[in-house]
Short mmCIF file of C-alpha atoms and ligand atoms in Angstrom, two decimals:
data_model
loop_
_atom_site.label_atom_id
_atom_site.label_comp_id
_atom_site.label_asym_id
_atom_site.label_seq_id
_atom_site.Cartn_x
_atom_site.Cartn_y
_atom_site.Cartn_z
CA MET A 5 107.61 71.29 113.53
CA HIS A 6 105.55 74.39 114.96
CA HIS A 7 102.76 74.64 113.03
CA SER A 8 100.63 77.18 114.61
CA GLN A 9 97.51 74.96 113.93
CA LEU A 10 98.92 71.87 115.70
CA ILE A 11 99.60 73.74 118.73
CA ALA A 12 96.18 75.00 118.74
CA ALA A 13 94.62 71.54 117.91
CA ASP A 14 96.68 70.13 120.83
CA CYS A 15 95.57 72.77 123.39
CA VAL A 16 91.87 72.11 122.12
CA SER A 17 91.85 68.72 122.68
CA GLU A 18 93.27 69.04 126.08
CA VAL A 19 90.21 71.29 126.93
CA ILE A 20 87.85 68.39 125.41
CA LYS A 21 89.58 66.32 127.59
CA GLY A 22 88.66 68.53 130.52
CA HIS A 23 91.75 70.29 131.36
CA ASN A 24 91.89 74.40 132.05
CA LEU A 25 92.98 76.25 128.99
CA ASN A 26 95.49 78.93 130.78
CA GLN A 27 97.06 76.11 132.66
CA VAL A 28 97.42 74.17 129.26
CA PHE A 29 98.75 76.85 127.17
CA GLU A 30 101.62 76.93 129.79
CA ARG A 31 102.31 73.23 129.51
CA ARG A 32 101.99 73.47 125.69
CA PHE A 33 104.55 76.47 125.45
CA ASP A 34 106.98 75.29 127.67
CA HIS A 35 106.95 72.20 125.26
CA HIS A 36 107.32 74.10 122.05
CA GLN A 37 110.33 76.13 123.07
CA ASN A 38 111.33 77.35 119.79
CA ILE A 39 108.01 78.98 119.10
CA THR A 40 108.11 82.30 117.79
CA PRO A 41 105.97 85.16 119.20
CA GLN A 42 103.78 85.36 115.92
CA GLN A 43 103.58 81.60 115.37
CA LYS A 44 102.38 81.40 119.62
CA SER A 45 100.05 84.52 119.17
CA VAL A 46 98.22 82.73 116.16
CA ALA A 47 98.10 79.58 118.10
CA ILE A 48 96.38 81.13 120.97
CA PHE A 49 94.14 82.79 118.45
CA LEU A 50 93.17 79.72 116.86
CA ALA A 51 92.83 77.70 120.35
CA TYR A 52 90.51 80.34 121.72
CA GLY A 53 88.33 80.99 118.63
CA ALA A 54 88.11 76.74 117.91
CA ILE A 55 86.82 76.23 121.70
CA ARG A 56 84.43 79.72 121.84
CA PHE A 57 82.65 77.98 119.19
CA LEU A 58 83.76 74.28 120.08
CA GLY A 59 79.64 73.39 120.06
CA GLU A 60 79.09 74.37 116.58
CA ASN A 61 82.50 72.80 115.52
CA GLN A 62 81.33 69.65 116.88
CA PHE A 63 77.99 70.14 115.03
CA PHE A 64 79.36 70.36 111.72
CA ILE A 65 82.05 67.58 112.13
CA GLN A 66 79.10 65.11 113.68
CA GLN A 67 77.09 66.05 110.41
CA LEU A 68 79.86 65.17 107.87
CA ILE A 69 81.11 62.45 109.82
CA ASN A 70 79.11 58.99 111.02
CA LYS A 71 81.07 57.86 113.43
CA LYS A 72 82.75 59.19 116.56
CA ILE A 73 86.93 60.04 115.59
CA THR A 74 88.60 58.19 118.26
CA ASN A 75 91.68 59.89 117.94
CA LYS A 76 91.10 63.63 119.74
CA LYS A 77 93.93 65.23 118.12
CA ILE A 78 92.43 65.29 114.74
CA GLU A 79 88.85 65.99 115.98
CA ALA A 80 90.63 69.27 117.81
CA LEU A 81 92.57 70.02 114.45
CA LEU A 82 89.36 70.10 112.71
CA CYS A 83 87.73 72.28 115.01
CA VAL A 84 90.45 74.21 114.62
CA ALA A 85 90.01 74.60 110.73
CA LEU A 86 86.56 74.68 111.03
CA PHE A 87 86.53 77.69 113.32
CA GLN A 88 88.67 79.62 110.57
CA LEU A 89 86.62 78.40 107.66
CA ASN A 90 83.40 80.16 109.65
CA HIS A 91 84.80 83.08 111.15
CA ASP A 92 88.25 84.13 110.22
CA GLN A 93 89.66 85.40 107.02
CA SER A 94 92.11 83.13 105.90
CA THR A 95 91.17 81.60 102.48
CA ASP A 96 89.69 78.17 102.44
CA PHE A 97 92.89 76.96 100.29
CA THR A 98 95.17 78.20 102.89
CA VAL A 99 93.27 77.00 105.71
CA VAL A 100 92.48 73.16 104.75
CA ASN A 101 96.05 72.87 102.89
CA GLU A 102 97.52 73.64 106.32
CA ALA A 103 95.47 71.46 108.24
CA VAL A 104 96.38 68.36 106.03
CA GLU A 105 100.05 68.94 106.64
CA ALA A 106 99.68 69.03 110.61
CA ALA A 107 97.11 66.18 110.04
CA LYS A 108 99.88 64.26 108.76
CA PHE A 109 102.09 65.31 111.71
CA ILE A 110 99.67 63.36 113.87
CA ASN A 111 99.48 60.59 111.73
CA LYS A 112 101.21 59.67 108.48
CA SER A 113 98.80 56.91 107.37
CA TRP A 114 95.59 58.23 107.02
CA ALA A 115 95.05 61.51 108.86
CA GLY A 116 95.98 64.04 105.78
CA SER A 117 93.63 62.09 103.58
CA PHE A 118 90.69 61.94 106.17
CA VAL A 119 91.08 65.64 107.34
CA ASN A 120 91.29 66.69 103.48
CA GLY A 121 88.15 64.75 103.06
CA VAL A 122 85.97 66.32 105.58
CA LEU A 123 87.40 70.16 105.05
CA ARG A 124 86.47 70.04 101.74
CA ASN A 125 82.71 68.26 102.11
CA PHE A 126 82.34 71.13 104.63
CA ILE A 127 83.44 73.87 101.64
CA ARG A 128 80.92 71.95 99.93
CA GLN A 129 78.00 71.99 102.08
CA LYS A 130 78.90 75.15 103.96
CA GLU A 131 75.24 76.66 103.27
CA LYS A 132 73.44 74.10 103.71
CA LEU A 133 74.81 73.12 106.84
CA GLN A 134 74.82 76.49 108.46
CA THR A 135 71.15 76.52 107.69
CA GLU A 136 70.75 73.11 110.07
CA LEU A 137 72.89 74.51 112.48
CA LYS A 138 70.52 77.16 113.49
CA ASN A 139 67.82 74.24 114.74
CA ASP A 140 70.32 73.16 117.20
CA GLU A 141 70.29 75.59 119.97
CA ALA A 142 73.30 74.44 121.91
CA ALA A 143 75.18 74.21 118.95
CA PHE A 144 73.99 77.45 117.20
CA TYR A 145 74.89 79.28 120.78
CA SER A 146 77.81 77.42 121.21
CA TYR A 147 76.79 76.69 124.79
CA PRO A 148 75.98 73.16 126.95
CA SER A 149 72.34 72.78 126.90
CA TRP A 150 71.97 73.17 131.15
CA TRP A 151 74.14 76.66 130.87
CA ILE A 152 71.36 77.63 128.19
CA ASN A 153 68.65 76.74 129.74
CA LEU A 154 69.90 78.53 133.60
CA ILE A 155 70.58 82.12 131.42
CA LYS A 156 66.75 81.56 129.74
CA GLU A 157 65.50 80.86 133.38
CA ASN A 158 67.36 83.96 134.93
CA TYR A 159 67.09 86.45 132.04
CA THR A 160 64.06 85.97 130.45
CA LYS A 161 64.47 89.04 128.04
CA ASP A 162 68.48 89.26 127.65
CA TRP A 163 68.89 85.74 127.16
CA GLU A 164 70.08 85.52 123.63
CA SER A 165 72.22 88.98 123.81
CA ILE A 166 73.95 87.29 126.76
CA LEU A 167 74.53 84.55 125.09
CA LEU A 168 75.77 86.14 122.01
CA ASN A 169 77.86 89.00 124.01
CA GLY A 170 80.07 85.88 125.53
CA ASN A 171 81.24 84.85 122.17
CA LYS A 172 82.31 88.02 121.43
CA HIS A 173 86.16 88.96 121.71
CA PRO A 174 86.36 90.85 125.23
CA PRO A 175 87.29 94.85 124.72
CA LEU A 176 90.88 95.65 126.63
CA THR A 177 89.55 98.34 129.21
CA LEU A 178 91.98 100.31 131.03
CA ARG A 179 91.41 102.09 134.60
CA ILE A 180 93.22 105.20 134.92
CA ASN A 181 95.21 105.73 137.97
CA GLU A 182 94.01 109.36 139.42
CA ARG A 183 96.99 109.42 141.81
CA LYS A 184 99.36 109.61 138.55
CA THR A 185 97.59 111.15 135.66
CA ASN A 186 94.25 111.83 134.62
CA LEU A 187 91.45 111.08 131.62
CA LYS A 188 92.70 114.19 129.37
CA GLN A 189 96.45 113.62 129.90
CA TYR A 190 96.61 110.09 129.29
CA GLU A 191 93.96 110.96 126.11
CA GLU A 192 96.83 112.90 124.87
CA LYS A 193 99.08 110.66 125.42
CA LEU A 194 97.28 108.05 123.25
CA LYS A 195 96.77 110.31 120.73
CA CYS A 196 100.93 111.48 120.44
CA GLU A 197 101.24 107.58 119.90
CA ALA A 198 98.50 107.30 117.34
CA ILE A 199 96.65 104.56 119.70
CA SER A 200 92.82 104.29 119.15
CA TYR A 201 90.58 104.29 122.08
CA ARG A 202 87.23 104.89 123.04
CA VAL A 203 86.16 106.69 126.47
CA LEU A 204 84.06 104.42 128.91
CA GLY A 205 83.99 106.37 132.01
CA ASN A 206 85.74 109.16 133.85
CA ILE A 207 88.56 106.99 134.37
CA ALA A 208 88.37 103.72 131.73
CA LEU A 209 88.86 103.85 128.19
CA GLU A 210 88.95 100.83 125.38
CA LEU A 211 91.97 100.44 123.72
CA THR A 212 90.04 99.63 120.40
CA GLN A 213 93.27 97.24 119.05
CA PRO A 214 95.06 94.61 120.84
CA THR A 215 98.01 95.95 122.41
CA ALA A 216 100.59 93.61 124.74
CA VAL A 217 100.35 95.09 128.42
CA GLU A 218 104.34 96.09 127.98
CA LYS A 219 103.28 98.33 124.75
CA ILE A 220 100.23 100.18 126.55
CA PRO A 221 101.70 103.49 127.56
CA GLY A 222 102.17 104.45 130.73
CA PHE A 223 101.60 100.79 132.51
CA MET A 224 105.00 100.01 133.47
CA ASP A 225 105.11 103.03 135.48
CA GLY A 226 101.32 102.61 136.91
CA GLU A 227 99.69 105.17 135.51
CA VAL A 228 97.13 102.59 134.29
CA SER A 229 96.06 99.19 134.76
CA VAL A 230 94.33 96.52 132.68
CA GLN A 231 90.96 96.32 134.25
CA ASP A 232 87.27 95.83 132.97
CA PHE A 233 85.11 98.28 133.07
CA GLY A 234 82.53 96.61 135.50
CA ALA A 235 84.96 95.51 137.61
CA GLN A 236 86.09 99.18 138.03
CA LEU A 237 83.09 99.54 140.26
CA ALA A 238 83.81 97.62 143.20
CA ALA A 239 86.21 99.47 144.66
CA LYS A 240 83.86 102.84 144.03
CA LEU A 241 81.22 101.18 145.57
CA LEU A 242 82.89 100.32 148.60
CA ASP A 243 82.49 104.13 149.49
CA LEU A 244 86.25 104.28 151.02
CA GLN A 245 87.90 106.97 153.09
CA ASP A 246 91.07 108.25 153.95
CA GLY A 247 92.50 106.43 157.64
CA GLN A 248 90.00 103.14 157.25
CA ILE A 249 91.34 100.04 157.77
CA CYS A 250 89.98 97.71 154.90
CA LEU A 251 90.07 94.00 153.85
CA ASP A 252 90.69 92.34 150.41
CA ALA A 253 89.42 89.09 150.84
CA CYS A 254 90.57 86.87 147.69
CA SER A 255 92.63 89.24 146.35
CA ALA A 256 94.14 87.64 143.63
CA PRO A 257 95.69 88.86 140.93
CA GLY A 258 95.03 92.12 142.66
CA GLY A 259 93.02 94.22 139.86
CA LYS A 260 90.81 95.84 142.80
CA THR A 261 93.37 95.60 145.35
CA GLY A 262 95.06 98.37 143.60
CA HIS A 263 92.35 100.27 143.17
CA MET A 264 91.19 100.35 146.47
CA LEU A 265 94.35 101.72 147.25
CA GLU A 266 94.02 104.25 144.27
CA ILE A 267 90.98 105.50 145.78
CA ALA A 268 92.26 106.58 149.29
CA ASP A 269 94.80 106.31 151.74
CA ILE A 270 93.78 103.07 153.59
CA GLU A 271 95.86 100.19 155.29
CA LEU A 272 94.54 97.39 153.44
CA VAL A 273 94.78 93.67 154.13
CA SER A 274 94.77 91.65 151.49
CA ILE A 275 94.42 87.72 151.39
CA ASP A 276 94.64 84.97 148.85
CA HIS A 277 95.42 81.48 149.78
CA GLN A 278 97.23 80.49 146.21
CA LYS A 279 100.58 81.83 146.55
CA ASP A 280 101.51 81.93 143.09
CA ARG A 281 98.26 84.16 142.38
CA LEU A 282 99.06 86.36 145.66
CA TYR A 283 102.75 86.85 143.86
CA LYS A 284 100.88 88.74 141.27
CA VAL A 285 98.78 91.24 143.82
CA LYS A 286 102.42 92.24 145.16
CA GLU A 287 103.71 92.83 141.56
CA ASN A 288 100.79 94.67 140.59
CA LEU A 289 101.48 96.53 143.87
CA GLU A 290 105.31 97.23 142.99
CA ARG A 291 104.09 98.69 139.08
CA LEU A 292 101.81 101.16 141.18
CA HIS A 293 104.07 102.03 144.11
CA LEU A 294 101.06 101.46 146.54
CA HIS A 295 101.11 99.13 149.70
CA ALA A 296 99.01 96.28 151.30
CA HIS A 297 99.77 93.66 153.70
CA LEU A 298 99.74 90.73 151.50
CA LYS A 299 98.73 87.44 153.34
CA CYS A 300 98.90 83.33 151.86
CA SER A 301 96.01 82.24 154.07
CA ASP A 302 92.61 80.43 153.99
CA LEU A 303 90.22 83.28 154.51
CA THR A 304 87.89 81.15 156.24
CA ALA A 305 90.53 80.35 158.64
CA VAL A 306 90.70 83.36 160.68
CA ASN A 307 92.52 82.75 163.64
CA THR A 308 95.60 82.50 161.09
CA TRP A 309 95.79 85.52 159.94
CA TRP A 310 93.74 88.22 161.86
CA ASN A 311 94.83 90.72 164.08
CA GLU A 312 91.81 90.88 165.77
CA LYS A 313 90.88 94.30 164.75
CA LEU A 314 87.83 94.92 163.05
CA PHE A 315 87.58 96.18 159.00
CA ASP A 316 85.59 99.58 158.07
CA ARG A 317 85.36 98.04 154.56
CA ILE A 318 85.29 94.51 153.25
CA LEU A 319 85.72 93.41 149.56
CA LEU A 320 84.73 89.99 149.32
CA ASP A 321 84.89 88.94 145.23
CA ALA A 322 84.14 85.32 146.29
CA PRO A 323 85.48 82.19 143.52
CA CYS A 324 82.50 81.83 141.54
CA SER A 325 81.61 80.35 138.52
CA ALA A 326 82.87 82.73 136.36
CA SER A 327 80.07 82.97 134.02
CA GLY A 328 80.23 86.55 133.51
CA VAL A 329 83.48 86.79 132.11
CA VAL A 330 82.96 83.57 129.90
CA ARG A 331 84.30 85.39 126.61
CA ARG A 332 87.61 85.94 128.21
CA HIS A 333 87.80 82.50 129.72
CA VAL A 334 86.59 80.92 126.71
CA ASP A 335 86.81 76.92 128.36
CA ILE A 336 84.76 77.66 131.62
CA LYS A 337 81.20 77.08 129.73
CA TRP A 338 83.06 73.26 128.61
CA LEU A 339 84.31 72.65 131.87
CA ARG A 340 81.62 73.93 134.43
CA ARG A 341 78.50 71.25 135.42
CA PRO A 342 75.36 72.29 137.49
CA ARG A 343 76.52 70.73 140.68
CA ASN A 344 79.73 73.36 140.38
CA ILE A 345 76.85 76.19 141.14
CA GLU A 346 75.61 74.64 144.27
CA MET A 347 79.23 74.17 145.54
CA PHE A 348 80.29 77.25 144.95
CA ALA A 349 77.31 78.91 146.64
CA LYS A 350 78.18 76.82 149.74
CA GLN A 351 81.67 78.13 149.81
CA GLN A 352 80.03 81.62 149.09
CA LYS A 353 77.70 81.28 152.05
CA ALA A 354 80.82 79.97 154.74
CA MET A 355 83.34 82.98 153.58
CA LEU A 356 80.33 85.69 154.13
CA GLU A 357 79.31 84.24 157.35
CA ALA A 358 83.43 84.51 158.24
CA MET A 359 83.66 87.62 156.93
CA TRP A 360 80.70 89.24 158.86
CA GLN A 361 82.21 88.72 162.06
CA LEU A 362 85.24 91.08 161.23
CA LEU A 363 83.23 94.25 160.10
CA LYS A 364 82.43 96.65 162.27
CA LYS A 365 79.26 98.21 163.51
CA GLY A 366 78.57 100.78 160.82
CA GLY A 367 80.85 99.30 158.48
CA LYS A 368 80.13 98.08 154.60
CA LEU A 369 80.77 94.94 152.91
CA LEU A 370 80.58 94.36 149.30
CA TYR A 371 79.78 90.57 148.22
CA ALA A 372 80.95 90.41 144.80
CA THR A 373 81.57 88.06 141.54
CA CYS A 374 82.01 87.51 137.97
CA SER A 375 79.06 85.18 137.78
CA ILE A 376 75.57 85.89 136.18
CA PHE A 377 73.89 82.62 137.93
CA ASN A 378 71.07 83.88 140.35
CA GLY A 379 72.20 80.81 142.84
CA GLU A 380 75.50 82.29 143.27
CA ASN A 381 74.53 86.09 143.41
CA GLN A 382 71.02 87.63 145.09
CA LYS A 383 69.83 84.22 146.06
CA VAL A 384 72.80 83.51 148.48
CA ILE A 385 72.15 87.17 149.38
CA ASP A 386 68.57 86.85 150.05
CA ARG A 387 69.48 83.98 152.46
CA PHE A 388 72.43 86.25 154.24
CA ILE A 389 70.30 88.43 154.99
CA LYS A 390 67.34 86.50 156.40
CA ASP A 391 69.96 84.83 158.77
CA HIS A 392 71.35 88.08 159.63
CA ILE A 393 69.11 90.94 161.78
CA ASP A 394 72.23 93.23 161.73
CA ALA A 395 72.47 93.04 157.71
CA LYS A 396 70.93 95.33 155.55
CA GLU A 397 71.34 95.81 151.61
CA VAL A 398 72.59 99.48 150.23
CA LYS A 399 71.04 99.80 146.81
CA TRP A 400 73.30 101.47 144.62
CA SER A 401 73.29 102.88 140.84
CA VAL A 402 75.27 103.63 138.20
CA ASP A 403 75.67 105.69 134.65
CA SER A 404 73.91 104.42 131.92
CA GLU A 405 77.28 103.09 130.42
CA TYR A 406 76.73 100.26 132.75
CA SER A 407 73.78 97.25 131.47
CA LYS A 408 72.26 96.91 134.98
CA TYR A 409 69.76 94.92 136.32
CA GLU A 410 69.24 95.34 140.36
CA ASN A 411 72.24 94.20 141.66
CA GLN A 412 73.78 92.48 138.17
CA LEU A 413 75.94 93.89 135.61
CA ILE A 414 74.62 92.31 132.22
CA PRO A 415 77.78 91.44 130.18
CA SER A 416 77.65 94.02 127.32
CA GLU A 417 79.65 95.46 124.50
CA ASN A 418 81.04 97.82 127.67
CA HIS A 419 81.48 95.63 130.55
CA ASP A 420 81.69 91.57 131.51
CA GLY A 421 78.96 90.38 133.82
CA PHE A 422 79.35 91.18 137.64
CA PHE A 423 77.46 91.27 140.65
CA TYR A 424 77.69 93.39 143.62
CA ALA A 425 75.49 93.57 146.66
CA LEU A 426 76.48 96.09 149.18
CA LEU A 427 75.93 95.41 153.08
CA GLU A 428 75.96 97.15 155.90
CA LYS A 429 76.34 96.33 159.56
CA ASN A 430 73.52 97.74 162.35
C1 SAM B 23 87.26 86.23 141.43
S1 SAM B 23 89.02 85.88 141.95
C2 SAM B 23 89.57 87.48 142.90
C3 SAM B 23 90.07 88.57 141.87
C4 SAM B 23 90.52 89.70 142.42
N1 SAM B 23 90.12 90.10 143.37
C5 SAM B 23 90.83 90.88 141.70
O1 SAM B 23 89.88 91.47 141.20
O2 SAM B 23 91.80 90.57 140.85
C6 SAM B 23 88.74 85.11 143.90
C7 SAM B 23 90.12 84.70 144.21
O3 SAM B 23 89.83 83.92 145.57
C8 SAM B 23 90.75 83.03 146.02
N2 SAM B 23 90.39 82.02 147.10
C9 SAM B 23 89.38 80.79 146.89
N3 SAM B 23 89.16 80.60 148.14
C10 SAM B 23 89.63 81.25 148.74
C11 SAM B 23 90.24 80.99 150.06
N4 SAM B 23 89.21 80.09 151.01
N5 SAM B 23 90.94 81.92 151.13
C12 SAM B 23 91.82 82.91 150.50
N6 SAM B 23 91.67 83.26 149.01
C13 SAM B 23 90.49 82.28 148.31
C14 SAM B 23 91.68 82.34 144.65
O4 SAM B 23 92.68 82.00 144.71
C15 SAM B 23 91.46 83.59 143.52
O5 SAM B 23 92.32 84.27 143.72
#
């Protein structure tokens, strides 16, 4: 049976157990070989929705059932169905019927009537339960309490909009490759194909309907790449000039690598320690017809990959909590723990130390994360500057299309959350 709700529930139950959603999808879709593309996209949509609103779904389940559900797949199936009843356009009748059939498939003897009872009970009490939801902050915003508290602490004014934006659908943003086309020409192309869009910046636009990458005009020929508007700032801030020797530290899957090479004729070394992810950089560069020296190595083991030529520019896009891109990676908020932030900060500090030695005097290093937690961002930079008299922070500014607070891009309608600190070596 290839029931989209059932496959989604299967994936949601794995995330509840602590597994990464993308890896779960890969394994599950290998397992369900005969699934149609339509069933697959519905299953993905449902799994994303159920996980995005997991706090809310689990709150409703708790109110409707007195004891804990021991069967995790049934709990996950209820989450999927509750997401549909609260946020999707399917009729209540269809959602309940499909969920009952899926439940019978999980356990014939009792699950069908159990799921039927819980969901019908929810529909009867929907208004009352939705009012009660407002009294439980973690359930209402659908984030763990520690996450909400940290966002409140870091953003006394914007905390609520940050949480709410994190539960929205992410925009599909394109970066125009100015080596091949320009905004005007590309807009003409979209108009010819009746594809709706909105312009974000001079090389950025958002496609307003979901579109598979292979169907995006000019994508396969390298005219455009999919990249968030906030992520597009990295290469611009680096102030790249022809002839420079540059390092893209932590490069995979290569979104920023391609952009750096589109901007100027630079010699670029691009490193990542994950072979399969580095392969994506290779594929991206082939599509764009650009070239970098790819190295699969641990960045901090400098003597294993460095040829002793100092760099003019370094982009350090450090591993982080990814709290700024939670609307794209909906499982992150449930998988991370507060101690992870300290762990990332330690790793980020070690990477900064290692990369600083490789920068020329007068050269620039851009420290980037897709985190919105201060502990991985300005706090790391302030400490670093305190410890290095040859490091100076360069202030940067942007147009009003960006929601920015000092070095932090705050997740908005236009872009994800990113942190950029530009350092110059004296
Ligand atoms: C935030 S992602 C980079 C995104 C990339 N810059 C882009 O724009 O597409 C961080 C990357 O760092 C890599 N990474 C983590 N630790 C590393 C290490 N010690 N050495 C090299 N790469 C590392 C991860 O494999 C991951 O691909």
